Coordinates of C-alpha atoms and ligand atoms in Angstrom, one line a residue:
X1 CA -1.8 -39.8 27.1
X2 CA -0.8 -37.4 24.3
X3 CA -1.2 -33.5 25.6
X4 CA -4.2 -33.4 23.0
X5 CA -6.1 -35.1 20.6
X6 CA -6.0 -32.6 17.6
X7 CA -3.8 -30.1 17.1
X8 CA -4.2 -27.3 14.2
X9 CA -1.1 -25.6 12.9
X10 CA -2.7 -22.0 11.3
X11 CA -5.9 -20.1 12.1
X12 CA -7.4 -19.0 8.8
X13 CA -10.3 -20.3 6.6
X14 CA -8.8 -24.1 6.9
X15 CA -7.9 -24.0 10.8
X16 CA -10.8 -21.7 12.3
X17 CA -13.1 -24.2 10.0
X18 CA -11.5 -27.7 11.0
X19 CA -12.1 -26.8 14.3
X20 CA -15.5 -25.3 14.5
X21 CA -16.1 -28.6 12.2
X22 CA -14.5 -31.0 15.2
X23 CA -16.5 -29.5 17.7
X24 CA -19.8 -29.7 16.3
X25 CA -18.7 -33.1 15.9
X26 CA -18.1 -33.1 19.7
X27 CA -14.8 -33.5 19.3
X28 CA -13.2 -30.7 21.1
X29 CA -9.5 -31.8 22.7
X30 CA -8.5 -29.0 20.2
X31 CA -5.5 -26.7 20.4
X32 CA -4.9 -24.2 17.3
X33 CA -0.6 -23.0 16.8
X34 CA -1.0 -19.8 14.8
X35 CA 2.8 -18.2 14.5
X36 CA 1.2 -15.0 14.5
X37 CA -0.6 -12.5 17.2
X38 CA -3.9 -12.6 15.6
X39 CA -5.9 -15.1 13.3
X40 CA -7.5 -14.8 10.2
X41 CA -3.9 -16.3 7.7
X42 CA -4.2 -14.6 4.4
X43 CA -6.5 -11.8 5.5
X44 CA -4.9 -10.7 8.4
X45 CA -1.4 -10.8 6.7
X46 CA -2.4 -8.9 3.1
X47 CA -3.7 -5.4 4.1
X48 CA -2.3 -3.6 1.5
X49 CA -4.2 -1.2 -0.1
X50 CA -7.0 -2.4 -2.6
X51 CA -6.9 -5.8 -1.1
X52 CA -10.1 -8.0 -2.2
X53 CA -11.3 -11.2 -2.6
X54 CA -11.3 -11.9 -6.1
X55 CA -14.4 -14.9 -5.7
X56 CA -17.8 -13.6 -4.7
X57 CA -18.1 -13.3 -1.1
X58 CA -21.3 -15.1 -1.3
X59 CA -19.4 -17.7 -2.2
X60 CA -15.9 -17.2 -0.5
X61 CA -17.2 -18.0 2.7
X62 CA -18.0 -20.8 5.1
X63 CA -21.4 -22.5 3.7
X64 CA -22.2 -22.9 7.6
X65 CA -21.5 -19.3 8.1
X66 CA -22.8 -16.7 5.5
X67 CA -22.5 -13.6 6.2
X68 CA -25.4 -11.4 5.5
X69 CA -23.9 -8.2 5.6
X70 CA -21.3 -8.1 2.9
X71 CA -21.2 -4.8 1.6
X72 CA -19.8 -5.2 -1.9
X73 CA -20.1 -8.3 -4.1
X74 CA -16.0 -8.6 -4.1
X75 CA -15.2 -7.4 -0.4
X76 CA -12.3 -5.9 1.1
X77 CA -10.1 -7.2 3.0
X78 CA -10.9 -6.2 6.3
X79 CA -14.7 -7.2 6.0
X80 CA -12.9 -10.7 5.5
X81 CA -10.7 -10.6 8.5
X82 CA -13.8 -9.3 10.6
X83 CA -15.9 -12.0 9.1
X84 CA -13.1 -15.2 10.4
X85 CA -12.7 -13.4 13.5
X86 CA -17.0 -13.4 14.3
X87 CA -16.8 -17.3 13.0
X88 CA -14.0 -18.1 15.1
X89 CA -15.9 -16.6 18.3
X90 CA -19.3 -18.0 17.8
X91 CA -17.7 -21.4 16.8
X92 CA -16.1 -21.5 20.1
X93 CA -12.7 -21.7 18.1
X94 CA -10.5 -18.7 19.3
X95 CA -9.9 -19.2 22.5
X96 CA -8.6 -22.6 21.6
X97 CA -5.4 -20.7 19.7
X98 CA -2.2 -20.2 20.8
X99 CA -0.8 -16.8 19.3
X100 CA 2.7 -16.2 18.8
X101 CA 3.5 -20.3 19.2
X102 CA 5.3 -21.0 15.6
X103 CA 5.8 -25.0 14.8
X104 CA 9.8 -25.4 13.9
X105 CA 9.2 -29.4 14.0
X106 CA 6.5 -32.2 14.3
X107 CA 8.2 -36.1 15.0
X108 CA 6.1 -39.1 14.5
X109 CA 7.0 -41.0 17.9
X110 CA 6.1 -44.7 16.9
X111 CA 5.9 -46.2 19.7
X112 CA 3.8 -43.6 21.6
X113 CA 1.6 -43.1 18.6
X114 CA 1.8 -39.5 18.7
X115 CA 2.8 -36.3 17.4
X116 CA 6.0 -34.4 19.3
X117 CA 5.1 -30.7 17.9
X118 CA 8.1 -28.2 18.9
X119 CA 6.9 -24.7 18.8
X120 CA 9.1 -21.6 19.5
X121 CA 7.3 -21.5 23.2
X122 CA 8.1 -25.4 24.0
X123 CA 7.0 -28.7 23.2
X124 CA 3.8 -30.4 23.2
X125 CA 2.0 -33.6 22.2
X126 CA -0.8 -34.4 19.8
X127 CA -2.8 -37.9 18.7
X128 CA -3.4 -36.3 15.6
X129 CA -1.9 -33.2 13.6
X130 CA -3.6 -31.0 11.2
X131 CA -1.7 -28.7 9.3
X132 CA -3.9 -25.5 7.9
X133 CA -0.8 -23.4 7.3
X134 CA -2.2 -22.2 4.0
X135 CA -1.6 -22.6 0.1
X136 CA -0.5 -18.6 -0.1
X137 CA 1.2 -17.9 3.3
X138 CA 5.0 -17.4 3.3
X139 CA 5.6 -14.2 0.8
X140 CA 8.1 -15.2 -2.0
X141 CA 11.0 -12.4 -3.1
X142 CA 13.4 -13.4 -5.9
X143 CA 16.8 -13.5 -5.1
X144 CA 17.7 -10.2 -7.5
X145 CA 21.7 -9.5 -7.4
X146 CA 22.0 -6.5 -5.3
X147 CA 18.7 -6.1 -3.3
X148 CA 20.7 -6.1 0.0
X149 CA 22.3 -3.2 -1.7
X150 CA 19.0 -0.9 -2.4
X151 CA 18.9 2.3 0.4
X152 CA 15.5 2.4 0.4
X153 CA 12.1 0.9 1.9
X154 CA 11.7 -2.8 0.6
X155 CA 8.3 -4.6 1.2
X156 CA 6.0 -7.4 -0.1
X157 CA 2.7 -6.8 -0.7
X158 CA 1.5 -9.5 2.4
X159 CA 3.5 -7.6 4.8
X160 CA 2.4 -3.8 3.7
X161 CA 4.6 -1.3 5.5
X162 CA 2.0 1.0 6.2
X163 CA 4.6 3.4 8.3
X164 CA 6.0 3.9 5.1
X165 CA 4.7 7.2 3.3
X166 CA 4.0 6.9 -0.4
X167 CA 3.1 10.5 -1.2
X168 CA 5.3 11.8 -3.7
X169 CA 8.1 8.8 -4.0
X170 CA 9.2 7.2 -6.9
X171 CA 8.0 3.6 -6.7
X172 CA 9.3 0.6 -8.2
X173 CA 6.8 -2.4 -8.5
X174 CA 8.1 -5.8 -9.3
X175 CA 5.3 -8.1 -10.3
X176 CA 2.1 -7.9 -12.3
X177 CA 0.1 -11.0 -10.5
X178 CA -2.9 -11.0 -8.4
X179 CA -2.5 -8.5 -5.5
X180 CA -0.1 -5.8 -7.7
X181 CA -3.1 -5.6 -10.0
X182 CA -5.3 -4.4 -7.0
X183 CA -3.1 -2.0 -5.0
X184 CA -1.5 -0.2 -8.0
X185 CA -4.5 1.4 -8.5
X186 CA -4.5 2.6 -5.2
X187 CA -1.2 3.7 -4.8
X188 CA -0.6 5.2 -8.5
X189 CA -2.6 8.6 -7.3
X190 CA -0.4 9.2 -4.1
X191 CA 3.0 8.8 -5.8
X192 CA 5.3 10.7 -8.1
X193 CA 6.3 8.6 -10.6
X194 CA 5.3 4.2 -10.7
X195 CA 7.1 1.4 -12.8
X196 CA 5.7 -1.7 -12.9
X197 CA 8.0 -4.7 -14.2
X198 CA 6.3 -7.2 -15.6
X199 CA 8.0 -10.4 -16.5
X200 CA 4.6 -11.9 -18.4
X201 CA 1.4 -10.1 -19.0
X202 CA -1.8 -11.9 -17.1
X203 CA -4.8 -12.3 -18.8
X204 CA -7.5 -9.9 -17.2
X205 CA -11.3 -10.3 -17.4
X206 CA -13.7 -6.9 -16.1
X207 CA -14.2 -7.2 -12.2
X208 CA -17.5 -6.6 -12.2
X209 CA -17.2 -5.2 -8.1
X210 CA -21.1 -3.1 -7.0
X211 CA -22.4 -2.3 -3.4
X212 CA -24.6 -5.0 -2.5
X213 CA -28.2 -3.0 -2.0
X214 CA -30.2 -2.3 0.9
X215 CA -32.6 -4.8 -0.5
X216 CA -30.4 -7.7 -0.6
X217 CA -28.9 -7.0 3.4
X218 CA -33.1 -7.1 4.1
X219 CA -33.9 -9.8 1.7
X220 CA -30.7 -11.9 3.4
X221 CA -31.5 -11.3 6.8
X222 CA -35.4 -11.8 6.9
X223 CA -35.2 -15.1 4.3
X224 CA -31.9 -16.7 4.8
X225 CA -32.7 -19.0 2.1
X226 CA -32.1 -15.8 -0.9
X227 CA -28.9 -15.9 0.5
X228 CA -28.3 -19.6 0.0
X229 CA -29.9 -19.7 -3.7
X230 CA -27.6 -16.7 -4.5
X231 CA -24.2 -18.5 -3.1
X232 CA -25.9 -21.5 -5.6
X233 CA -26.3 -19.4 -8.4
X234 CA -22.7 -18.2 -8.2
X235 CA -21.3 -22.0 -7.6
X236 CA -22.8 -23.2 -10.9
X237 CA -21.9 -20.1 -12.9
X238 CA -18.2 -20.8 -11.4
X239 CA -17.9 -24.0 -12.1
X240 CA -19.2 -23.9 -15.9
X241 CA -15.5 -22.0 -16.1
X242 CA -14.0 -25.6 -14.9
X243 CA -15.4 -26.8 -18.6
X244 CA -12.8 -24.4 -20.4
X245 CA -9.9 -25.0 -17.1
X246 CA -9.8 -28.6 -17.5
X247 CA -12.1 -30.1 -20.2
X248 CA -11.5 -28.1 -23.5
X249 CA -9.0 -24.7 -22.8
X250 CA -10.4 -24.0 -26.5
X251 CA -13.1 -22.5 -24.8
X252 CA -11.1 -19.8 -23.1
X253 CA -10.8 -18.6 -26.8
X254 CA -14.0 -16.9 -25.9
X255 CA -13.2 -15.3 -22.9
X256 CA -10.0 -14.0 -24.3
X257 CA -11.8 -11.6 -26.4
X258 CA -14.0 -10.4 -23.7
X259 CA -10.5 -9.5 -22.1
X260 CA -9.0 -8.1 -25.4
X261 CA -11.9 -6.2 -26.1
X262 CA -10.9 -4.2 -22.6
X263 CA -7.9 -3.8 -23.0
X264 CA -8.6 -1.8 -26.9
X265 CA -11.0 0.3 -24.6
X266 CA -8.1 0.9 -22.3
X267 CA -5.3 0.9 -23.9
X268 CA -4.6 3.2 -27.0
X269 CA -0.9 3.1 -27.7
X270 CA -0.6 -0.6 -29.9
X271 CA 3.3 -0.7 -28.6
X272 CA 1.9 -0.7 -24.8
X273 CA -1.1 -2.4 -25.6
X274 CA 1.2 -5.8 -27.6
X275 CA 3.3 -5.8 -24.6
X276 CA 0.1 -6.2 -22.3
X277 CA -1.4 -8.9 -24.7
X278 CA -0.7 -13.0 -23.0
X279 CA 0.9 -14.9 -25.8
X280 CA -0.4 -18.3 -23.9
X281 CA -4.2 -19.4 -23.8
X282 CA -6.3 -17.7 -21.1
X283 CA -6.2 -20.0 -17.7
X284 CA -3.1 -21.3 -18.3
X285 CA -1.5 -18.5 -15.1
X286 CA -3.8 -17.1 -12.4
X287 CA -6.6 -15.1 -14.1
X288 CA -6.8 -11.5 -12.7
X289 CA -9.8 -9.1 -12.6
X290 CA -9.8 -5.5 -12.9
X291 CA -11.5 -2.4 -14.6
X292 CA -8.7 -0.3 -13.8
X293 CA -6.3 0.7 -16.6
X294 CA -2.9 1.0 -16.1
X295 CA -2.4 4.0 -18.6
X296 CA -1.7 7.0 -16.6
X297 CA 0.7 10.1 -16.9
X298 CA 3.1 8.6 -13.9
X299 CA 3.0 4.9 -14.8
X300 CA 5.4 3.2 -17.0
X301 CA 5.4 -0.3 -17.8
X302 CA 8.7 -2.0 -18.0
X303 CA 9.5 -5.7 -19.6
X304 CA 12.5 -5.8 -19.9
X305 CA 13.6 -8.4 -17.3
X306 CA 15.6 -6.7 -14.2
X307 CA 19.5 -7.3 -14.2
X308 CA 20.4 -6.1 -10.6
X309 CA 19.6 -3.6 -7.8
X310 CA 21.6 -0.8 -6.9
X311 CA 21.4 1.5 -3.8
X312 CA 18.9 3.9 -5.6
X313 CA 17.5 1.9 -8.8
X314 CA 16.6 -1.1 -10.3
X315 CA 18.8 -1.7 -13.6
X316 CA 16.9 -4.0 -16.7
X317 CA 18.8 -6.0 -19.2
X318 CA 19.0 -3.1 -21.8
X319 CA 21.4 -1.4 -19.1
X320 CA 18.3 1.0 -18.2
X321 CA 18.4 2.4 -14.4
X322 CA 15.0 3.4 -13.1
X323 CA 15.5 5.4 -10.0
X324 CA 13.6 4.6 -6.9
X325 CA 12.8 5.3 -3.7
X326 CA 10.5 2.2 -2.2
X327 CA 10.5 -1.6 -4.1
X328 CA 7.1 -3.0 -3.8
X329 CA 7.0 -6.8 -4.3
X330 CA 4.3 -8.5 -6.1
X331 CA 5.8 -11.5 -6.1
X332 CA 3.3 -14.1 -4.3
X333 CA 4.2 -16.8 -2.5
X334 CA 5.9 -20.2 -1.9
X335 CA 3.9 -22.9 -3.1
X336 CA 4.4 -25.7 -5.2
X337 CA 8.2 -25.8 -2.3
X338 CA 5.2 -26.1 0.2
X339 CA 7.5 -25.3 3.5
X340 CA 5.5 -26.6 6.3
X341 CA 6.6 -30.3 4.4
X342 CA 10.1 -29.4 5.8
X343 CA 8.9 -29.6 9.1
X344 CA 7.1 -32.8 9.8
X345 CA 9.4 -35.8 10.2
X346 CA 7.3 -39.2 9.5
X347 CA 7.9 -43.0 10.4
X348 CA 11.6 -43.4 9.0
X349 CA 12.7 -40.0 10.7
X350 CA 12.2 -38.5 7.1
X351 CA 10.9 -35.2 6.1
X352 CA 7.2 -35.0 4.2
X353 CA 9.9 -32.8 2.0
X354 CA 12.1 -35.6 1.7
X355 CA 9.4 -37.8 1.1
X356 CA 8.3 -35.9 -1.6
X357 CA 11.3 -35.4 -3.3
X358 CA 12.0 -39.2 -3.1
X359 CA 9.2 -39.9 -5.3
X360 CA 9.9 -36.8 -7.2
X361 CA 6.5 -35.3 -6.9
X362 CA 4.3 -33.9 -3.7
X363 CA 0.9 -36.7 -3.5
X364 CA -0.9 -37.3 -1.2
X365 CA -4.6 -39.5 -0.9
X366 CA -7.3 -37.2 -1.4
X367 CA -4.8 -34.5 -1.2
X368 CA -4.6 -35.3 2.3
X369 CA -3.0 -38.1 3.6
X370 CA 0.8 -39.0 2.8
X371 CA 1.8 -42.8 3.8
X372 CA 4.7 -43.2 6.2
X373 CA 2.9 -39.9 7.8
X374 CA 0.3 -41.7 10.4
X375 CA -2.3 -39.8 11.7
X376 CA -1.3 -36.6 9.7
X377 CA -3.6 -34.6 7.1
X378 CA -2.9 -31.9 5.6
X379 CA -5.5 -29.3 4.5
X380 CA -5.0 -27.0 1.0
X381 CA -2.2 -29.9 0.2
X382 CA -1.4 -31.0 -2.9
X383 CA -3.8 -30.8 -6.1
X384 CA -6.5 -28.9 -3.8
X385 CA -5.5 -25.6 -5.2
X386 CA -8.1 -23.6 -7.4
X387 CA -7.6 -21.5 -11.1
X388 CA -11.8 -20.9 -11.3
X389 CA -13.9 -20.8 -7.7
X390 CA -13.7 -20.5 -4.1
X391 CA -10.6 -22.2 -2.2
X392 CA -13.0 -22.2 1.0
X393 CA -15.2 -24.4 -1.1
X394 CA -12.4 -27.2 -1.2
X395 CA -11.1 -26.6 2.2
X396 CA -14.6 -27.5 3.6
X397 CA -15.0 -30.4 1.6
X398 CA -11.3 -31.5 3.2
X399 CA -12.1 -30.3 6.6
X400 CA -15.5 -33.0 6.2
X401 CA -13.2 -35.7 5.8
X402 CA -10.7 -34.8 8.2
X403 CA -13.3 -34.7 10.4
X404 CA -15.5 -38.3 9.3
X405 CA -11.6 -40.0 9.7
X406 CA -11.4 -38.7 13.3
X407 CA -15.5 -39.3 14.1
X408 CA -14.3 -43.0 12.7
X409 CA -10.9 -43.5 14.9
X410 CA -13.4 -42.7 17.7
X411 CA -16.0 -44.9 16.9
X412 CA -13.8 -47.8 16.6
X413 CA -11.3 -47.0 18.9
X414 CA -8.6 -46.1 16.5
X415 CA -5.5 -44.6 17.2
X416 CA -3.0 -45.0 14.0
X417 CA -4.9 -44.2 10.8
X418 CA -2.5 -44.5 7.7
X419 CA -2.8 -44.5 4.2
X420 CA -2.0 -47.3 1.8
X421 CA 1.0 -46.8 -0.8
X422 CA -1.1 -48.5 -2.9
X423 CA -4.0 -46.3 -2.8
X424 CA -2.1 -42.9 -2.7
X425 CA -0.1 -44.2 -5.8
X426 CA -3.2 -45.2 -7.3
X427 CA -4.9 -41.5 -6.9
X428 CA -2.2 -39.7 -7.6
X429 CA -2.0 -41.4 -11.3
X430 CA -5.5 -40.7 -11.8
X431 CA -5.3 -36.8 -10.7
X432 CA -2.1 -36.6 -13.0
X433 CA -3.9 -38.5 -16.0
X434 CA -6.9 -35.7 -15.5
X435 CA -4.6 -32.8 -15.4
X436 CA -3.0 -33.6 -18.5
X437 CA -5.5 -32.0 -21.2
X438 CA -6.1 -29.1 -18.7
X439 CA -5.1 -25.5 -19.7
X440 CA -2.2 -25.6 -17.2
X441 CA -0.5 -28.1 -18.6
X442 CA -1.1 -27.5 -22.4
X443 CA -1.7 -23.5 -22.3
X444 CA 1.8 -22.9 -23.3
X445 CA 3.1 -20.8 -20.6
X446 CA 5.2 -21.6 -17.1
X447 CA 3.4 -20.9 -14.1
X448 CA 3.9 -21.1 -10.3
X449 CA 1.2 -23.9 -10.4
X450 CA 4.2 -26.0 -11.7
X451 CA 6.8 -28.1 -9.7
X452 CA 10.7 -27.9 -11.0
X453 CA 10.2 -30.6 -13.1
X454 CA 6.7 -29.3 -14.7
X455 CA 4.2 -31.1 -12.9
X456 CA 0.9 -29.5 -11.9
X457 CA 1.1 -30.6 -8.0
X458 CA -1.4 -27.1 -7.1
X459 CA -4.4 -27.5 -9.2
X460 CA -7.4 -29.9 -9.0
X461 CA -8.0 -31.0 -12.5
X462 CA -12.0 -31.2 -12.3
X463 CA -14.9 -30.0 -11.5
X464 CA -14.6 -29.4 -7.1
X465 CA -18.2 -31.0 -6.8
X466 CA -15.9 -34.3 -8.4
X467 CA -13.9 -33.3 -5.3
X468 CA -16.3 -32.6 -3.1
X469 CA -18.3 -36.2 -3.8
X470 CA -14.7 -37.7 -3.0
X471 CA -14.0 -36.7 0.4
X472 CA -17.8 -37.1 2.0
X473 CA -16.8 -39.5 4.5
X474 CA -13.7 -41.0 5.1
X475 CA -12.9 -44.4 3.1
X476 CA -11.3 -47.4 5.8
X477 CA -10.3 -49.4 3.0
X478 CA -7.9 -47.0 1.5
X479 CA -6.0 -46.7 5.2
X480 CA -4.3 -49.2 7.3
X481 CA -5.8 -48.8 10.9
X482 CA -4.1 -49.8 14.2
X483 CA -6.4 -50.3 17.1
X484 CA -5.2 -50.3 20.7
X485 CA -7.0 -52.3 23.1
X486 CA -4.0 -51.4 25.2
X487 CA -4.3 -47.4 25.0
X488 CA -8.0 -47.0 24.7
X489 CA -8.0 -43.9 22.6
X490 CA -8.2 -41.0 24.9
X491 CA -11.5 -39.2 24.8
X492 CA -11.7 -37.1 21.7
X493 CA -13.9 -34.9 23.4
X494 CA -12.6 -34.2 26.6
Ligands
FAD501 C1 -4.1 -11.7 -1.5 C2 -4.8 -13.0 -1.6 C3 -6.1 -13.0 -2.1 C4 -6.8 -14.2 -2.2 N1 -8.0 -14.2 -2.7 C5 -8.7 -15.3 -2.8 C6 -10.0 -15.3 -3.4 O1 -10.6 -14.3 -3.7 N2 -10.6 -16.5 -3.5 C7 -10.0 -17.7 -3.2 O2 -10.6 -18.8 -3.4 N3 -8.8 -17.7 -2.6 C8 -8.1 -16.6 -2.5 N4 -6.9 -16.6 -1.9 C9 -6.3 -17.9 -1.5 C10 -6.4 -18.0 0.0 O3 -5.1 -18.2 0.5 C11 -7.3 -19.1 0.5 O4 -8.6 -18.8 -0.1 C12 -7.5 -19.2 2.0 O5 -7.5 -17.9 2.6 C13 -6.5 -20.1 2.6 O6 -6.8 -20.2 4.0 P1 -5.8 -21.2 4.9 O7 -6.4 -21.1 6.2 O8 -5.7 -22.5 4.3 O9 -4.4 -20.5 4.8 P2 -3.9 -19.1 5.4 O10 -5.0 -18.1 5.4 O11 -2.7 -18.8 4.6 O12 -3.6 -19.4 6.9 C14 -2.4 -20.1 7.3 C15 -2.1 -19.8 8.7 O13 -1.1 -20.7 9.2 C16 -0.1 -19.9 9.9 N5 1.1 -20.7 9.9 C17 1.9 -21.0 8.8 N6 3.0 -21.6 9.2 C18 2.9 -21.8 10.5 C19 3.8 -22.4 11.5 N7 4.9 -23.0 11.1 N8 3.4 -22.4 12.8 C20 2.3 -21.8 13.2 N9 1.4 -21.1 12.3 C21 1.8 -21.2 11.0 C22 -0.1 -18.6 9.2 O14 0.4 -17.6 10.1 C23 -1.6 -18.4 8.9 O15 -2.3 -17.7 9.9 C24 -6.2 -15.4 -1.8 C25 -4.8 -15.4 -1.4 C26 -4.2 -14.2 -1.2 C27 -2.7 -14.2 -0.7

């Protein structure tokens, strides 16, 4: 008997919700490995300043969990961490987790039919392993010549050092994606002098952020179902964007002069304002929203790209040396690498790495399920990734699934579920045939959505109802499916 049925690895949207989705399908021989002290994945680890979901948070939430008291219709960061910690207690999740246990290695043992997970406390055993470890979670910092060099502080944005004092210091920010365009904002008032390096200028749209009114909170609370038809509302108007993503990019055309139109209002120097214009069609890179403007007295915008670091400066290709006191990364994250892959060991002893690199591209059924990986599925894997709407939307639809193949095994007493080569080969030519006319592939610029050799393994190429429709219930005839008269399957819900 395996130590328990399900184990999670990560407790942010995709483990809190997997779970909370397991029990409420009674299945609750649940254990949760979060490496850190605290759960919550992306929105515990990125408090720097300005952080924000960039999706409504009508919509960036759990559909079985709204949250009627979101202040603002883009909320901050710790309203999100607050809101997964409340789900997590009602949902009978958190005290399921295991904080500060960090997975080093999960073995298939074949002749057990089970997971051996080693975690930095021990070792434990699982019939079936869930990784939720996130599409955004371990921070990426390029290997610049001489950063072990540079005397002063040295952070990424997902690990803010908020010990470290700003006021008055000359900062250096490297990167211009996502979360630099939200705390350089912030920041730019407390310090003495800001450079931002910018290897290629995003695309940014107005963030249209306001307080949500008194009336709403009332309206939300006392009819629930306003709520519902506003999440709705926002869905649809989300995933009309999919048409210009992955149907026609010619669209984008359109919203590229909403965002040009900005930045003339912004921006009045034409030198500054060329070097902040995208040469690549809107979509094709993460699109950013803001309403700030980066044009102040202490900000200067550097694109030239950066040579080396030295004890006190960061030196560009011209041979320029801009002093500074604290390096701010805005670098994001390891993704399309996915590391957790280097970690799970399958039926020939073999890495899902491995694996992956074998075939020269990350697949997986459904973007789920990886043959030669038995009773493994991975949540945010590969081609579940967003450009236009809310990730949580997608995780739910996978944590269904998940949760319809494990309601099956128990049904039918099944204890090895396994996909077919023939049906992961078959999906994964079909995702690839989609994503070719999309805007990431013909949009003209190189993005972190990309593999080494250019494929799109990140992005779902459709519209995620397409997705959702997909991944209702979980498909037998796709999986090979071992049942043990032998080793009745221990009681899911024990
Ligand atoms: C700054 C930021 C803003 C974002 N904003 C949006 C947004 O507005 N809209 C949107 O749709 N998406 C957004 N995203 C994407 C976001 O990552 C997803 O929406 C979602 O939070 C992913 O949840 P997750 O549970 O899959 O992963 P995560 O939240 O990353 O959680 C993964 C968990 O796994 C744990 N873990 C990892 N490896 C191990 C290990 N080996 N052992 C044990 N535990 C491990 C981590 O500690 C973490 O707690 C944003 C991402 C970032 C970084």
């Amino acid at each position: 008997m395996p130590d328990f049925t399900v184990a999670i690895i990560g407790s942010g949207f995709s483990g809190i919700g997997m779970a909370a989705r397991l029990r409420r399908a009674d299945i609750t021989d649940v254990v949760l490995l979060e490496r850190a002290a605290d759960l919550g994945g992306t929105w515990r680890d990125n408090s720097y300043p300005g952080a924000a979901c960039d999706v409504p948070s009508h919509l960036y939430c759990f559909s079985f969990a709204p949250n009627p008291g979101w202040t603002r219709s883009f909320s901050p960061q710790p309203e999100i961490w607050a809101y997964l910690r409340r789900v997590a207690a009602d949902e009978g999740v958190t005290g399921k987790i295991r904080f500060g246990e960090e997975v080093v290695a999960a073995r298939w043992d074949p002749a057990a039919h089970v997971w051996r997970i080693e975690t930095t406390s021990g070792t434990l055993t699982a019939r079936f392993l869930i990784t939720a470890t996130g599409p955004l979670s371990d921070p990426l910092i390029p290997g610049i010549p001489g950063l072990g060099t540079f005397a002063g502080a040295v952070f990424h944005s997902a690990a803010w050092d908020h010990d470290y004092d700003l006021t008055g210091r000359n900062v250096a920010v490297i990167g211009t994606g996502a979360s630099a365009i939200q705390f350089v904002p912030r920041i730019q008032p407390l310090v003495s002098r800001l450079t931002v390096f910018q290897r290629t200028p995003p695309w940014i749209l107005p963030r249209r952020d306001r307080q949500v009114s008194r009336i709403e909170h009332w309206l939300f609370r006392q009819a629930p179902v306003t709520q519902r038809i506003a999440r709705a509302g926002i869905y649809l108007g989300r995933e009309t964007y999919a048409l210009g993503f992955v149907k026609n990019p010619g669209i984008m055309r359109k919203a590229e002069v909403l965002a040009l139109r900005q930045l003339r209002r912004q921006v009045g120097d034409a030198d500054l304002r060329t070097r902040l214009t995208p040469s690549y069609r809107m979509g094709c890179k993460r699109i950013l929203i803001s309403s700030d403007s980066l044009t102040q007295p202490n900000v200067s915008l550097v694109t030239d790209g950066i040579r080396e670091i030295t004890e006190k400066s960061v030196v560009t290709s011209d041979g320029t040396v801009h002093d500074a006191d604290a390096l701010i990364f805005g670098t994001g994250f390891h993704v399309s690498d996915f590391p957790m892959a280097q970690r799970i060991f399958g039926l020939d002893g073999a890495s899902l790495a491995q694996r992956w690199s074998a075939k020269r591209a990350q697949t997986a059924f459904r973007g789920t399920t990886t043959a030669g990986f038995p009773n493994l599925f991975v949540l945010t894997g590969p081609n579940t990734g967003l450009g236009h709407t809310s990730q949580v939307f997608m995780i739910e639809a996978q944590i269904r699934y998940v949760a319809s193949a494990l309601q099956h095994a128990r049904r039918h007493g099944i204890e090895r579920i396994e996909v077919r080569p023939a049906s992961q080969a078959a999906y994964d030519r079909k995702v690839q045939w989609k994503m070719r006319p999309t805007v990431w592939m013909t949009g003209g610029c190189k993005s972190w959505y990309l593999d080494a050799d250019g494929r799109n393994v990140s992005l779902w190429p459709d519209f995620t109802w397409v997705y959702a429709w997909q991944t209702r219930r979980f498909d037998p005839p796709n999986y090979d499916l071992a049942r043990s008269p032998r080793r009745a399957l221990d009681a899911l819900a024990r």
